[in-house]
Amino acid sequence: MIKKLFRKPSAVIAACIIGLTCLVAIFAYQLSPDSSPYANRMIVELGARQPGFRKQLLYIPKAIPPAKENRLTAWFTGMPSAFQYLPINSYWFREDKILVSHYIDEDMSDTITYKLSALVPSSIQQQSIAAQQTYLQQYQIKKIRFWLGTDRYGRDILSRLLVGSRVSIAVGFVAVILSITIGIILGSLAGYFRGIIDNAIMWVINMLWAIPTLLLVFAITLTIGKGFWEIFIAIGLTMWVSAARLIRGQIMVLREMEYVTAAKALGLSDIRIIFRHILPNISGPVMVIAASNFATAILIEAGLSFLGIGVQPPQPSWGLMIKEHYNFLLTDRPFLAIIPGIAIMLLVYAFNILGNAMRDVLDVRE
């Protein structure tokens, strides 16, 4: 099946996009220029800058340094920065002081003076003034490039885009696992046993099918609360209906097959017949609907975040990034909303194309 799948160029491209996004989600903080938690380093003077913008920054040690995180925690949540960042146009030294031209905006600046001993580590403070100046120039004055520009709060868009990929991948996995699990259980019971069980499950399915997805997610969110995992669970609990209907229909056909009749004659339990003999034969359609649900979950999460009900600030989400900057679409900074929109479009496109390719490969009539 895999060989047939990857004979399709579109499926290869889709798989590469999905694989790359998964890798980015895993190594988000290692790849991000801003590795602070949620990529939330704000430099308000640099708000809404164009892609490729470069600026020199002075790293100023915080009065209270953050607690050190172990490597495993930093891998998943980022590492709090021990510095504040001051954008500067230029700097010069005067004895044991450094004077900087603080960048405020285009054609606007002021001059700030710092003592060298207040900026360098304690181990360097005991050394000569020349050594302190050299240390500052090498390690605490750096020219930073913002490859995709900055948002309205001066945060690096590339970093927030990379960290935000975790939300889209996570919501897809959680929603697919929940929807497919519930769909398999209820669809199997309805399709195999029929009668009262089928009528009761189909009544629930038809009731939920009549409620718009967003309204249903709103109701579940108000019940279990807003949060990172809560919104994922809410989306997953609304997407099992289509999976259950598909699985029910497939099992209604397969339960009449001769091998199921033979299994019943051998005295096998109904649960064993369902999970060992019927479900493996409908794995193809289940995989297709899983890919479709993955794409749908990403779109729902983006829509909820855009409405302010999904992932909450400062955690980055592609939908939330669009919400924060959609009013820039009519200005000379439309990329602030367009960039996360393109990311959503590419990932959803990839899952839809992969789902269509799987449907074609698994179709026995081909």
CSV table of C-alpha atoms in Angstrom, one decimal:
chain,number,residue,atom,x,y,z
A,1,MET,CA,0.0,0.0,0.0
A,2,ILE,CA,2.8,2.4,0.9
A,3,LYS,CA,4.5,1.9,-2.4
A,4,LYS,CA,1.3,2.6,-4.3
A,5,LEU,CA,0.7,5.6,-2.2
A,6,PHE,CA,4.0,7.2,-2.9
A,7,ARG,CA,3.7,6.7,-6.6
A,8,LYS,CA,1.5,9.7,-6.5
A,9,PRO,CA,3.6,12.9,-6.6
A,10,SER,CA,0.9,14.9,-4.7
A,11,ALA,CA,0.9,12.3,-1.9
A,12,VAL,CA,4.7,12.6,-1.6
A,13,ILE,CA,4.5,16.4,-1.4
A,14,ALA,CA,1.7,16.1,1.2
A,15,ALA,CA,3.6,13.6,3.3
A,16,CYS,CA,6.7,15.8,3.2
A,17,ILE,CA,4.7,18.8,4.4
A,18,ILE,CA,3.2,16.8,7.3
A,19,GLY,CA,6.5,15.2,8.2
A,20,LEU,CA,8.3,18.5,8.2
A,21,THR,CA,5.6,20.1,10.3
A,22,CYS,CA,5.8,17.2,12.8
A,23,LEU,CA,9.6,17.7,13.0
A,24,VAL,CA,9.2,21.4,13.5
A,25,ALA,CA,6.7,20.8,16.3
A,26,ILE,CA,9.1,18.4,18.1
A,27,PHE,CA,12.1,20.6,17.8
A,28,ALA,CA,10.3,24.0,17.9
A,29,TYR,CA,12.3,25.6,20.7
A,30,GLN,CA,15.6,24.3,19.3
A,31,LEU,CA,14.8,25.8,15.9
A,32,SER,CA,13.3,29.1,17.1
A,33,PRO,CA,15.4,32.3,17.3
A,34,ASP,CA,13.4,33.1,20.4
A,35,SER,CA,13.6,30.1,22.7
A,36,SER,CA,11.7,31.7,25.6
A,37,PRO,CA,8.5,30.1,26.8
A,38,TYR,CA,5.8,30.6,24.1
A,39,ALA,CA,8.3,32.6,22.1
A,40,ASN,CA,6.9,35.6,23.9
A,41,ARG,CA,10.0,37.9,24.0
A,42,MET,CA,8.5,41.4,23.5
A,43,ILE,CA,10.5,44.3,22.2
A,44,VAL,CA,7.8,46.9,21.8
A,45,GLU,CA,10.1,49.3,19.9
A,46,LEU,CA,10.3,46.8,17.1
A,47,GLY,CA,6.6,46.2,16.6
A,48,ALA,CA,5.2,45.2,13.1
A,49,ARG,CA,8.5,45.1,11.2
A,50,GLN,CA,9.0,43.8,7.7
A,51,PRO,CA,10.5,40.3,7.0
A,52,GLY,CA,14.3,40.4,7.0
A,53,PHE,CA,14.4,43.4,9.4
A,54,ARG,CA,17.7,43.6,11.3
A,55,LYS,CA,18.5,45.4,14.5
A,56,GLN,CA,21.3,45.6,17.1
A,57,LEU,CA,20.3,44.6,20.6
A,58,LEU,CA,21.9,45.2,23.9
A,59,TYR,CA,21.4,42.3,26.3
A,60,ILE,CA,20.7,43.7,29.8
A,61,PRO,CA,20.8,41.2,32.7
A,62,LYS,CA,17.6,41.0,34.7
A,63,ALA,CA,17.6,42.1,38.3
A,64,ILE,CA,16.2,38.7,39.3
A,65,PRO,CA,17.5,36.0,37.1
A,66,PRO,CA,14.9,33.2,36.2
A,67,ALA,CA,15.2,29.8,37.8
A,68,LYS,CA,17.2,27.4,35.7
A,69,GLU,CA,15.1,24.7,33.9
A,70,ASN,CA,16.4,21.2,33.3
A,71,ARG,CA,17.1,20.3,29.7
A,72,LEU,CA,14.0,18.1,29.4
A,73,THR,CA,11.7,20.8,30.6
A,74,ALA,CA,13.4,23.4,28.4
A,75,TRP,CA,12.8,21.1,25.4
A,76,PHE,CA,9.1,21.2,25.8
A,77,THR,CA,8.5,24.6,27.4
A,78,GLY,CA,11.4,26.7,26.4
A,79,MET,CA,14.0,28.4,28.5
A,80,PRO,CA,13.2,31.7,30.3
A,81,SER,CA,15.7,34.4,29.3
A,82,ALA,CA,18.0,36.0,31.8
A,83,PHE,CA,18.2,39.2,29.8
A,84,GLN,CA,16.1,42.2,28.7
A,85,TYR,CA,16.6,43.3,25.2
A,86,LEU,CA,17.2,47.0,24.3
A,87,PRO,CA,17.3,47.9,20.6
A,88,ILE,CA,20.1,50.3,19.8
A,89,ASN,CA,21.4,52.3,16.8
A,90,SER,CA,25.0,52.6,18.1
A,91,TYR,CA,27.1,52.6,21.2
A,92,TRP,CA,30.4,53.9,22.5
A,93,PHE,CA,32.4,53.6,25.6
A,94,ARG,CA,33.5,56.3,28.1
A,95,GLU,CA,35.8,55.0,30.8
A,96,ASP,CA,33.8,52.4,32.8
A,97,LYS,CA,30.5,53.2,31.2
A,98,ILE,CA,28.7,52.4,27.9
A,99,LEU,CA,26.5,54.9,26.2
A,100,VAL,CA,23.9,53.6,23.8
A,101,SER,CA,21.6,55.3,21.3
A,102,HIS,CA,18.3,53.7,22.2
A,103,TYR,CA,16.2,53.0,19.2
A,104,ILE,CA,12.6,54.1,19.8
A,105,ASP,CA,11.2,54.4,16.3
A,106,GLU,CA,12.3,55.6,12.9
A,107,ASP,CA,14.1,58.9,13.3
A,108,MET,CA,13.5,58.8,17.1
A,109,SER,CA,16.1,57.8,19.7
A,110,ASP,CA,17.5,58.8,23.0
A,111,THR,CA,20.8,58.2,24.8
A,112,ILE,CA,21.1,55.8,27.8
A,113,THR,CA,24.2,55.3,30.0
A,114,TYR,CA,25.0,52.0,31.8
A,115,LYS,CA,27.9,51.1,34.0
A,116,LEU,CA,29.9,48.2,32.6
A,117,SER,CA,29.8,46.4,36.0
A,118,ALA,CA,26.0,46.4,35.9
A,119,LEU,CA,25.9,44.6,32.6
A,120,VAL,CA,28.7,41.9,32.7
A,121,PRO,CA,28.7,38.8,34.9
A,122,SER,CA,30.3,38.9,38.3
A,123,SER,CA,33.3,36.8,37.1
A,124,ILE,CA,34.1,39.5,34.5
A,125,GLN,CA,33.6,42.5,36.8
A,126,GLN,CA,36.9,41.9,38.5
A,127,GLN,CA,38.8,42.1,35.2
A,128,SER,CA,40.0,45.3,33.5
A,129,ILE,CA,37.7,47.8,31.8
A,130,ALA,CA,39.1,46.7,28.4
A,131,ALA,CA,38.2,43.1,29.2
A,132,GLN,CA,34.7,44.1,30.2
A,133,GLN,CA,34.2,46.1,27.0
A,134,THR,CA,35.4,43.2,24.9
A,135,TYR,CA,33.0,40.8,26.7
A,136,LEU,CA,30.1,43.1,26.1
A,137,GLN,CA,30.9,43.5,22.4
A,138,GLN,CA,31.3,39.7,21.9
A,139,TYR,CA,28.4,38.4,24.0
A,140,GLN,CA,25.9,41.0,24.9
A,141,ILE,CA,25.7,43.3,21.8
A,142,LYS,CA,24.3,41.3,18.9
A,143,LYS,CA,22.7,42.2,15.5
A,144,ILE,CA,19.5,40.1,15.2
A,145,ARG,CA,17.7,39.4,12.0
A,146,PHE,CA,13.9,38.8,12.1
A,147,TRP,CA,13.5,36.6,9.1
A,148,LEU,CA,9.6,36.8,9.0
A,149,GLY,CA,9.5,40.2,10.7
A,150,THR,CA,7.8,41.0,14.1
A,151,ASP,CA,4.2,41.2,15.2
A,152,ARG,CA,2.6,44.2,16.8
A,153,TYR,CA,4.2,43.5,20.1
A,154,GLY,CA,7.7,43.1,18.8
A,155,ARG,CA,7.7,39.3,19.0
A,156,ASP,CA,9.6,37.3,16.4
A,157,ILE,CA,7.0,35.9,13.9
A,158,LEU,CA,9.2,32.9,12.8
A,159,SER,CA,9.6,31.8,16.4
A,160,ARG,CA,5.9,32.0,17.2
A,161,LEU,CA,5.0,30.2,13.9
A,162,LEU,CA,7.4,27.3,14.8
A,163,VAL,CA,6.1,27.0,18.4
A,164,GLY,CA,2.5,27.4,17.2
A,165,SER,CA,2.9,24.3,15.0
A,166,ARG,CA,2.7,22.3,18.2
A,167,VAL,CA,-0.9,23.4,18.7
A,168,SER,CA,-2.0,22.4,15.3
A,169,ILE,CA,-0.3,19.0,15.4
A,170,ALA,CA,-1.4,18.3,18.9
A,171,VAL,CA,-5.0,19.2,18.3
A,172,GLY,CA,-5.0,16.9,15.3
A,173,PHE,CA,-3.7,14.0,17.2
A,174,VAL,CA,-5.9,14.4,20.2
A,175,ALA,CA,-9.0,15.0,18.1
A,176,VAL,CA,-8.3,12.0,15.8
A,177,ILE,CA,-7.6,9.6,18.7
A,178,LEU,CA,-10.8,10.7,20.6
A,179,SER,CA,-13.0,10.8,17.5
A,180,ILE,CA,-11.8,7.5,16.0
A,181,THR,CA,-11.9,5.7,19.4
A,182,ILE,CA,-15.5,6.8,20.2
A,183,GLY,CA,-16.5,6.3,16.6
A,184,ILE,CA,-15.2,2.7,16.5
A,185,ILE,CA,-16.8,1.8,19.8
A,186,LEU,CA,-20.3,3.2,19.1
A,187,GLY,CA,-20.2,2.5,15.3
A,188,SER,CA,-19.3,-1.1,16.0
A,189,LEU,CA,-22.0,-1.6,18.6
A,190,ALA,CA,-24.7,0.0,16.3
A,191,GLY,CA,-23.7,-1.8,13.2
A,192,TYR,CA,-23.1,-5.3,14.7
A,193,PHE,CA,-25.9,-5.6,17.2
A,194,ARG,CA,-28.6,-3.5,15.5
A,195,GLY,CA,-32.0,-3.3,17.1
A,196,ILE,CA,-32.4,-1.1,20.2
A,197,ILE,CA,-28.7,-0.4,20.5
A,198,ASP,CA,-28.5,0.8,16.9
A,199,ASN,CA,-31.6,3.0,17.3
A,200,ALA,CA,-30.3,4.6,20.5
A,201,ILE,CA,-26.9,5.3,19.1
A,202,MET,CA,-28.3,6.6,15.8
A,203,TRP,CA,-30.6,8.9,17.8
A,204,VAL,CA,-27.6,10.4,19.6
A,205,ILE,CA,-25.7,10.7,16.3
A,206,ASN,CA,-28.6,12.4,14.5
A,207,MET,CA,-29.1,14.8,17.4
A,208,LEU,CA,-25.4,15.8,17.4
A,209,TRP,CA,-25.4,15.9,13.6
A,210,ALA,CA,-28.1,18.6,13.7
A,211,ILE,CA,-26.0,20.9,15.9
A,212,PRO,CA,-23.4,23.1,14.2
A,213,THR,CA,-19.9,22.0,15.1
A,214,LEU,CA,-18.8,25.4,16.5
A,215,LEU,CA,-21.9,25.7,18.7
A,216,LEU,CA,-21.3,22.2,20.0
A,217,VAL,CA,-17.7,23.1,20.8
A,218,PHE,CA,-18.8,26.2,22.5
A,219,ALA,CA,-21.1,24.2,24.7
A,220,ILE,CA,-18.4,21.7,25.6
A,221,THR,CA,-15.9,24.4,26.2
A,222,LEU,CA,-18.2,26.2,28.6
A,223,THR,CA,-18.7,22.9,30.5
A,224,ILE,CA,-15.1,21.8,30.9
A,225,GLY,CA,-13.4,25.2,30.6
A,226,LYS,CA,-11.0,27.0,28.3
A,227,GLY,CA,-7.4,25.8,28.1
A,228,PHE,CA,-4.8,24.0,26.0
A,229,TRP,CA,-6.0,20.5,26.6
A,230,GLU,CA,-9.7,21.3,27.2
A,231,ILE,CA,-10.1,22.8,23.7
A,232,PHE,CA,-8.5,19.7,22.1
A,233,ILE,CA,-10.9,17.4,24.0
A,234,ALA,CA,-13.8,19.6,23.0
A,235,ILE,CA,-12.9,19.3,19.4
A,236,GLY,CA,-12.4,15.6,19.6
A,237,LEU,CA,-15.8,15.1,21.3
A,238,THR,CA,-17.5,16.7,18.4
A,239,MET,CA,-15.9,14.9,15.5
A,240,TRP,CA,-16.7,11.2,16.3
A,241,VAL,CA,-20.1,11.4,14.7
A,242,SER,CA,-18.9,11.1,11.1
A,243,ALA,CA,-16.5,8.3,12.1
A,244,ALA,CA,-19.3,6.4,13.9
A,245,ARG,CA,-21.6,6.6,10.9
A,246,LEU,CA,-19.0,5.4,8.5
A,247,ILE,CA,-17.9,2.5,10.7
A,248,ARG,CA,-21.5,1.5,11.4
A,249,GLY,CA,-22.2,1.3,7.7
A,250,GLN,CA,-19.1,-0.8,7.0
A,251,ILE,CA,-19.9,-3.2,9.8
A,252,MET,CA,-23.5,-3.6,8.7
A,253,VAL,CA,-22.1,-5.0,5.4
A,254,LEU,CA,-19.4,-7.1,6.8
A,255,ARG,CA,-21.5,-8.8,9.5
A,256,GLU,CA,-23.3,-10.6,6.8
A,257,MET,CA,-20.1,-12.1,5.3
A,258,GLU,CA,-19.5,-15.8,5.4
A,259,TYR,CA,-16.3,-15.6,7.6
A,260,VAL,CA,-18.3,-13.8,10.3
A,261,THR,CA,-21.0,-16.5,10.1
A,262,ALA,CA,-18.2,-19.1,10.4
A,263,ALA,CA,-16.7,-17.3,13.4
A,264,LYS,CA,-20.1,-17.3,15.2
A,265,ALA,CA,-20.5,-21.0,14.4
A,266,LEU,CA,-17.1,-21.7,16.1
A,267,GLY,CA,-18.5,-20.0,19.2
A,268,LEU,CA,-16.2,-16.9,19.2
A,269,SER,CA,-17.5,-14.0,21.3
A,270,ASP,CA,-19.1,-11.0,19.6
A,271,ILE,CA,-16.3,-8.7,20.9
A,272,ARG,CA,-13.6,-10.9,19.4
A,273,ILE,CA,-15.4,-11.1,16.1
A,274,ILE,CA,-15.7,-7.3,16.0
A,275,PHE,CA,-12.1,-6.4,17.0
A,276,ARG,CA,-10.3,-9.4,15.5
A,277,HIS,CA,-12.2,-10.1,12.3
A,278,ILE,CA,-14.3,-7.1,11.2
A,279,LEU,CA,-12.4,-4.0,12.2
A,280,PRO,CA,-9.1,-5.0,10.5
A,281,ASN,CA,-11.1,-5.2,7.2
A,282,ILE,CA,-12.3,-1.6,7.5
A,283,SER,CA,-8.9,-0.1,8.5
A,284,GLY,CA,-8.7,1.6,5.1
A,285,PRO,CA,-11.8,3.8,5.4
A,286,VAL,CA,-10.9,4.4,9.0
A,287,MET,CA,-7.5,5.7,8.0
A,288,VAL,CA,-9.1,7.9,5.4
A,289,ILE,CA,-11.5,9.5,7.8
A,290,ALA,CA,-8.7,9.9,10.3
A,291,ALA,CA,-6.8,12.0,7.8
A,292,SER,CA,-9.9,14.0,7.1
A,293,ASN,CA,-10.6,14.6,10.8
A,294,PHE,CA,-7.0,15.7,11.3
A,295,ALA,CA,-7.4,18.5,8.8
A,296,THR,CA,-10.9,19.4,10.1
A,297,ALA,CA,-9.5,19.6,13.7
A,298,ILE,CA,-6.8,22.1,12.6
A,299,LEU,CA,-9.4,24.3,10.9
A,300,ILE,CA,-11.7,24.2,13.9
A,301,GLU,CA,-8.9,25.0,16.4
A,302,ALA,CA,-7.8,27.9,14.2
A,303,GLY,CA,-11.4,29.2,14.0
A,304,LEU,CA,-11.9,28.9,17.7
A,305,SER,CA,-8.6,30.7,18.4
A,306,PHE,CA,-9.6,33.4,16.0
A,307,LEU,CA,-12.8,33.9,17.9
A,308,GLY,CA,-10.9,34.0,21.2
A,309,ILE,CA,-12.3,30.7,22.6
A,310,GLY,CA,-9.4,28.4,21.6
A,311,VAL,CA,-5.8,28.6,22.8
A,312,GLN,CA,-5.3,31.6,25.1
A,313,PRO,CA,-2.4,34.2,24.9
A,314,PRO,CA,0.5,34.3,25.3
A,315,GLN,CA,0.6,30.7,23.9
A,316,PRO,CA,1.1,31.0,20.1
A,317,SER,CA,-1.5,29.5,17.8
A,318,TRP,CA,-1.8,30.1,14.1
A,319,GLY,CA,-5.4,31.0,14.4
A,320,LEU,CA,-4.6,33.4,17.3
A,321,MET,CA,-1.9,35.0,15.3
A,322,ILE,CA,-4.4,35.8,12.6
A,323,LYS,CA,-6.8,37.2,15.2
A,324,GLU,CA,-4.2,39.5,16.6
A,325,HIS,CA,-3.3,40.9,13.2
A,326,TYR,CA,-6.2,40.6,10.8
A,327,ASN,CA,-6.7,44.3,10.9
A,328,PHE,CA,-3.3,44.7,9.3
A,329,LEU,CA,-4.6,43.2,6.1
A,330,LEU,CA,-5.6,46.6,4.9
A,331,THR,CA,-2.3,48.3,5.8
A,332,ASP,CA,1.2,47.9,4.5
A,333,ARG,CA,1.8,45.0,6.9
A,334,PRO,CA,-0.6,42.3,5.6
A,335,PHE,CA,2.0,39.5,6.1
A,336,LEU,CA,1.3,39.5,9.8
A,337,ALA,CA,-1.9,37.7,9.1
A,338,ILE,CA,-1.0,36.1,5.8
A,339,ILE,CA,1.9,34.1,7.0
A,340,PRO,CA,0.0,32.0,9.7
A,341,GLY,CA,-2.9,31.7,7.2
A,342,ILE,CA,-0.5,30.2,4.6
A,343,ALA,CA,0.8,27.8,7.2
A,344,ILE,CA,-2.8,26.6,8.1
A,345,MET,CA,-3.7,26.3,4.4
A,346,LEU,CA,-0.6,24.2,3.6
A,347,LEU,CA,-1.1,21.8,6.5
A,348,VAL,CA,-4.8,21.3,5.8
A,349,TYR,CA,-4.1,20.9,2.1
A,350,ALA,CA,-1.5,18.2,2.9
A,351,PHE,CA,-3.9,16.2,5.1
A,352,ASN,CA,-6.7,16.4,2.5
A,353,ILE,CA,-4.4,15.4,-0.3
A,354,LEU,CA,-3.0,12.5,1.7
A,355,GLY,CA,-6.6,11.4,2.6
A,356,ASN,CA,-7.7,11.4,-1.0
A,357,ALA,CA,-4.6,9.5,-2.0
A,358,MET,CA,-5.2,6.9,0.7
A,359,ARG,CA,-8.8,6.6,-0.5
A,360,ASP,CA,-7.7,5.9,-4.0
A,361,VAL,CA,-5.0,3.3,-3.0
A,362,LEU,CA,-7.4,1.5,-0.6
A,363,ASP,CA,-10.2,1.4,-3.2
A,364,VAL,CA,-10.6,-2.3,-4.2
A,365,ARG,CA,-12.1,-1.3,-7.5
A,366,GLU,CA,-8.9,0.4,-8.6
